C-alpha positions as a Markdown table, in Angstrom:
| # | Residue | x | y | z |
|---|---|---|---|---|
| 1 | Met | -36.0 | 2.0 | 2.4 |
| 2 | Glu | -33.0 | 3.3 | 0.1 |
| 3 | Phe | -31.0 | 0.5 | -2.0 |
| 4 | Gly | -27.7 | 1.3 | -3.2 |
| 5 | Val | -24.9 | 0.0 | -5.4 |
| 6 | Ser | -21.2 | -0.2 | -5.1 |
| 7 | Val | -18.7 | 0.6 | -7.9 |
| 8 | Gly | -15.1 | -0.4 | -7.7 |
| 9 | His | -13.2 | 0.7 | -10.7 |
| 10 | Ile | -13.6 | 3.3 | -13.2 |
| 11 | Thr | -14.8 | 1.0 | -16.3 |
| 12 | Ala | -17.9 | 0.3 | -14.0 |
| 13 | Ile | -19.6 | 3.3 | -13.7 |
| 14 | Asp | -22.5 | 2.2 | -16.0 |
| 15 | Tyr | -23.4 | 0.2 | -12.7 |
| 16 | Ala | -24.3 | 3.5 | -11.0 |
| 17 | Gln | -25.8 | 4.8 | -14.2 |
| 18 | His | -27.9 | 1.4 | -14.2 |
| 19 | Gly | -28.7 | 1.9 | -10.5 |
| 20 | Glu | -30.2 | 5.3 | -10.8 |
| 21 | Arg | -32.6 | 4.0 | -13.4 |
| 22 | Leu | -33.7 | 1.3 | -11.4 |
| 23 | Gly | -34.2 | 4.0 | -8.4 |
| 24 | Phe | -31.3 | 3.0 | -6.4 |
| 25 | Thr | -30.7 | 5.8 | -4.0 |
| 26 | Arg | -27.0 | 6.0 | -3.3 |
| 27 | Cys | -23.5 | 5.0 | -5.1 |
| 28 | Trp | -20.5 | 4.4 | -3.4 |
| 29 | Val | -17.2 | 3.7 | -4.6 |
| 30 | Thr | -14.7 | 1.6 | -2.9 |
| 31 | Asp | -11.4 | 2.7 | -2.0 |
| 32 | Ser | -8.1 | 0.4 | -2.0 |
| 33 | Pro | -5.4 | 1.9 | -3.9 |
| 34 | Leu | -3.5 | -1.0 | -5.2 |
| 35 | Leu | -6.8 | -3.0 | -5.9 |
| 36 | Arg | -9.4 | -0.6 | -7.5 |
| 37 | Ser | -9.1 | 2.7 | -9.4 |
| 38 | Asn | -8.7 | 6.2 | -7.7 |
| 39 | Leu | -11.6 | 6.8 | -5.5 |
| 40 | Phe | -12.0 | 10.3 | -6.3 |
| 41 | Ala | -11.6 | 10.2 | -10.0 |
| 42 | Thr | -14.2 | 7.5 | -10.1 |
| 43 | Leu | -16.9 | 9.4 | -8.0 |
| 44 | Ala | -16.3 | 12.4 | -10.6 |
| 45 | Ala | -17.0 | 10.4 | -13.4 |
| 46 | Ile | -20.0 | 9.1 | -12.0 |
| 47 | Ala | -21.2 | 12.5 | -11.0 |
| 48 | Met | -20.8 | 13.7 | -14.4 |
| 49 | Thr | -22.9 | 10.9 | -15.7 |
| 50 | Thr | -25.8 | 10.7 | -13.6 |
| 51 | Lys | -28.3 | 13.3 | -12.0 |
| 52 | Thr | -30.4 | 11.9 | -8.8 |
| 53 | Ile | -28.5 | 9.0 | -7.2 |
| 54 | Lys | -26.4 | 10.2 | -4.2 |
| 55 | Leu | -22.6 | 9.5 | -4.8 |
| 56 | Gly | -19.9 | 8.9 | -1.7 |
| 57 | Thr | -16.7 | 6.9 | -0.5 |
| 58 | Gly | -17.7 | 3.5 | 1.0 |
| 59 | Val | -15.1 | 3.4 | 2.6 |
| 60 | Ala | -12.5 | 5.9 | 2.4 |
| 61 | Val | -9.5 | 4.8 | 3.7 |
| 62 | Cys | -8.0 | 7.5 | 6.0 |
| 63 | Gly | -4.3 | 5.9 | 6.3 |
| 64 | Val | -3.8 | 6.6 | 2.6 |
| 65 | Arg | -4.6 | 10.4 | 2.3 |
| 66 | Leu | -4.3 | 13.6 | 4.8 |
| 67 | Ala | -7.6 | 14.7 | 6.1 |
| 68 | Pro | -7.7 | 17.9 | 4.6 |
| 69 | Glu | -7.4 | 16.1 | 1.0 |
| 70 | Ala | -10.0 | 13.6 | 1.5 |
| 71 | Ala | -12.2 | 16.8 | 2.7 |
| 72 | Asn | -11.3 | 18.5 | -0.9 |
| 73 | Gly | -12.0 | 15.4 | -2.4 |
| 74 | Ile | -15.3 | 15.3 | -1.2 |
| 75 | Ala | -16.1 | 19.3 | -1.4 |
| 76 | Thr | -14.9 | 18.7 | -5.1 |
| 77 | Ile | -17.6 | 16.0 | -5.6 |
| 78 | Asn | -20.0 | 17.9 | -3.8 |
| 79 | Ala | -19.4 | 21.0 | -6.5 |
| 80 | Leu | -19.8 | 18.3 | -9.4 |
| 81 | Ala | -23.1 | 16.6 | -7.6 |
| 82 | Pro | -24.5 | 19.5 | -5.4 |
| 83 | Gly | -26.3 | 17.9 | -2.4 |
| 84 | Arg | -25.9 | 14.2 | -4.0 |
| 85 | Thr | -22.6 | 13.6 | -1.6 |
| 86 | Phe | -21.9 | 11.7 | 1.2 |
| 87 | Ala | -18.7 | 10.1 | 2.9 |
| 88 | Ile | -17.9 | 6.8 | 4.9 |
| 89 | Leu | -14.8 | 6.9 | 6.3 |
| 90 | Gly | -12.6 | 3.9 | 8.0 |
| 91 | Thr | -9.5 | 2.6 | 9.2 |
| 92 | Gly | -9.0 | 0.5 | 5.7 |
| 93 | Asn | -8.0 | -3.0 | 6.9 |
| 94 | Thr | -7.7 | -4.3 | 3.6 |
| 95 | Ala | -6.0 | -1.4 | 1.7 |
| 96 | Met | -3.6 | -0.9 | 4.5 |
| 97 | Arg | -2.6 | -4.4 | 4.7 |
| 98 | Met | -1.9 | -4.5 | 1.3 |
| 99 | Leu | 0.4 | -1.7 | 1.7 |
| 100 | Gly | 2.1 | -3.4 | 4.6 |
| 101 | Ser | 0.9 | -1.5 | 7.4 |
| 102 | Arg | -1.8 | -1.7 | 10.0 |
| 103 | Pro | -5.1 | 0.1 | 9.7 |
| 104 | Met | -5.5 | 3.1 | 11.4 |
| 105 | Ser | -6.3 | 3.4 | 15.6 |
| 106 | Ala | -9.8 | 4.3 | 16.3 |
| 107 | Lys | -8.2 | 6.9 | 18.2 |
| 108 | Ala | -6.4 | 8.6 | 14.9 |
| 109 | Leu | -9.6 | 7.6 | 13.0 |
| 110 | Arg | -11.6 | 10.2 | 15.6 |
| 111 | Glu | -9.1 | 13.0 | 14.5 |
| 112 | Tyr | -9.3 | 12.7 | 11.2 |
| 113 | Val | -13.2 | 12.6 | 11.0 |
| 114 | Arg | -12.8 | 15.9 | 13.3 |
| 115 | Val | -10.8 | 17.3 | 10.7 |
| 116 | Val | -12.5 | 16.5 | 7.8 |
| 117 | Arg | -16.2 | 17.1 | 9.2 |
| 118 | Gly | -14.5 | 20.9 | 10.4 |
| 119 | Leu | -13.4 | 21.6 | 7.3 |
| 120 | Leu | -16.6 | 20.3 | 5.3 |
| 121 | Asp | -18.4 | 22.8 | 7.9 |
| 122 | Gly | -16.2 | 25.6 | 6.6 |
| 123 | Glu | -14.8 | 25.7 | 10.0 |
| 124 | Glu | -10.9 | 26.7 | 10.5 |
| 125 | Val | -9.7 | 23.5 | 12.3 |
| 126 | Gln | -6.3 | 22.5 | 13.8 |
| 127 | Tyr | -4.3 | 20.1 | 11.8 |
| 128 | Thr | -1.3 | 18.2 | 12.9 |
| 129 | Met | 1.2 | 17.1 | 10.5 |
| 130 | Asp | 4.8 | 15.9 | 11.4 |
| 131 | Gly | 4.2 | 17.2 | 15.2 |
| 132 | Ala | 3.2 | 20.9 | 14.3 |
| 133 | Ser | -0.4 | 21.8 | 14.4 |
| 134 | His | -1.5 | 24.6 | 12.4 |
| 135 | Pro | -4.9 | 26.1 | 11.3 |
| 136 | Val | -6.2 | 25.3 | 8.3 |
| 137 | Arg | -9.4 | 25.8 | 6.2 |
| 138 | Phe | -10.6 | 26.2 | 2.8 |
| 139 | Thr | -10.0 | 29.4 | 1.3 |
| 140 | Ser | -11.2 | 30.9 | -2.3 |
| 141 | Leu | -14.9 | 29.2 | -1.7 |
| 142 | Glu | -16.4 | 32.0 | -3.8 |
| 143 | Gln | -14.1 | 30.4 | -6.7 |
| 144 | Asn | -16.9 | 27.5 | -6.5 |
| 145 | Tyr | -14.0 | 25.0 | -6.8 |
| 146 | Val | -15.3 | 22.9 | -3.9 |
| 147 | Arg | -18.6 | 23.2 | -2.3 |
| 148 | Leu | -19.6 | 23.0 | 1.3 |
| 149 | Asp | -23.5 | 23.3 | 0.8 |
| 150 | Pro | -25.3 | 21.4 | 0.8 |
| 151 | Arg | -23.5 | 19.9 | 3.7 |
| 152 | Pro | -22.2 | 16.4 | 2.5 |
| 153 | Glu | -23.1 | 13.8 | 5.2 |
| 154 | Ile | -20.3 | 11.9 | 7.0 |
| 155 | Tyr | -20.4 | 8.1 | 8.5 |
| 156 | Val | -17.9 | 6.3 | 10.3 |
| 157 | Ala | -17.5 | 2.3 | 9.1 |
| 158 | Ala | -17.0 | 0.3 | 12.3 |
| 159 | Asn | -15.8 | -3.3 | 12.1 |
| 160 | Gly | -14.2 | -3.8 | 15.3 |
| 161 | Pro | -14.9 | -4.0 | 19.2 |
| 162 | Ile | -13.7 | -0.4 | 19.6 |
| 163 | Gly | -15.9 | 1.0 | 16.7 |
| 164 | Gln | -18.9 | -1.1 | 17.6 |
């Protein structure tokens, strides 16, 4: 059985540290730009101050960042905490509604996850932006700015009837 702790803001990284001391196996950071601290900044701070606890997004709101940027954030955390990185991706009900928008559709989420997973697998993927599709991939991997190995785990959050 695994136990986890959730951290919602940069001033609460001690929750992750305490959870690690107690033997918790996972820490996820919530993502809501108008409500919480920046997701990847908080994950980076936790990665720099912990050693064993797995770190991830929970739930990363796909509608607030481009898929390649999300893959970059995940791969950057994986460079700071190799083998301890995971991501939970979702449509972002609360965050999107706070921005005056609807959550992402299930079809759009599926495409988003395809791009993120492909990039994190080191693949070149077709990415569509502003109606134009282009092949994209991580470059300069030898610089170790991002890390794709060990492979970050990806999970999809599902609340609505289509997701379930």
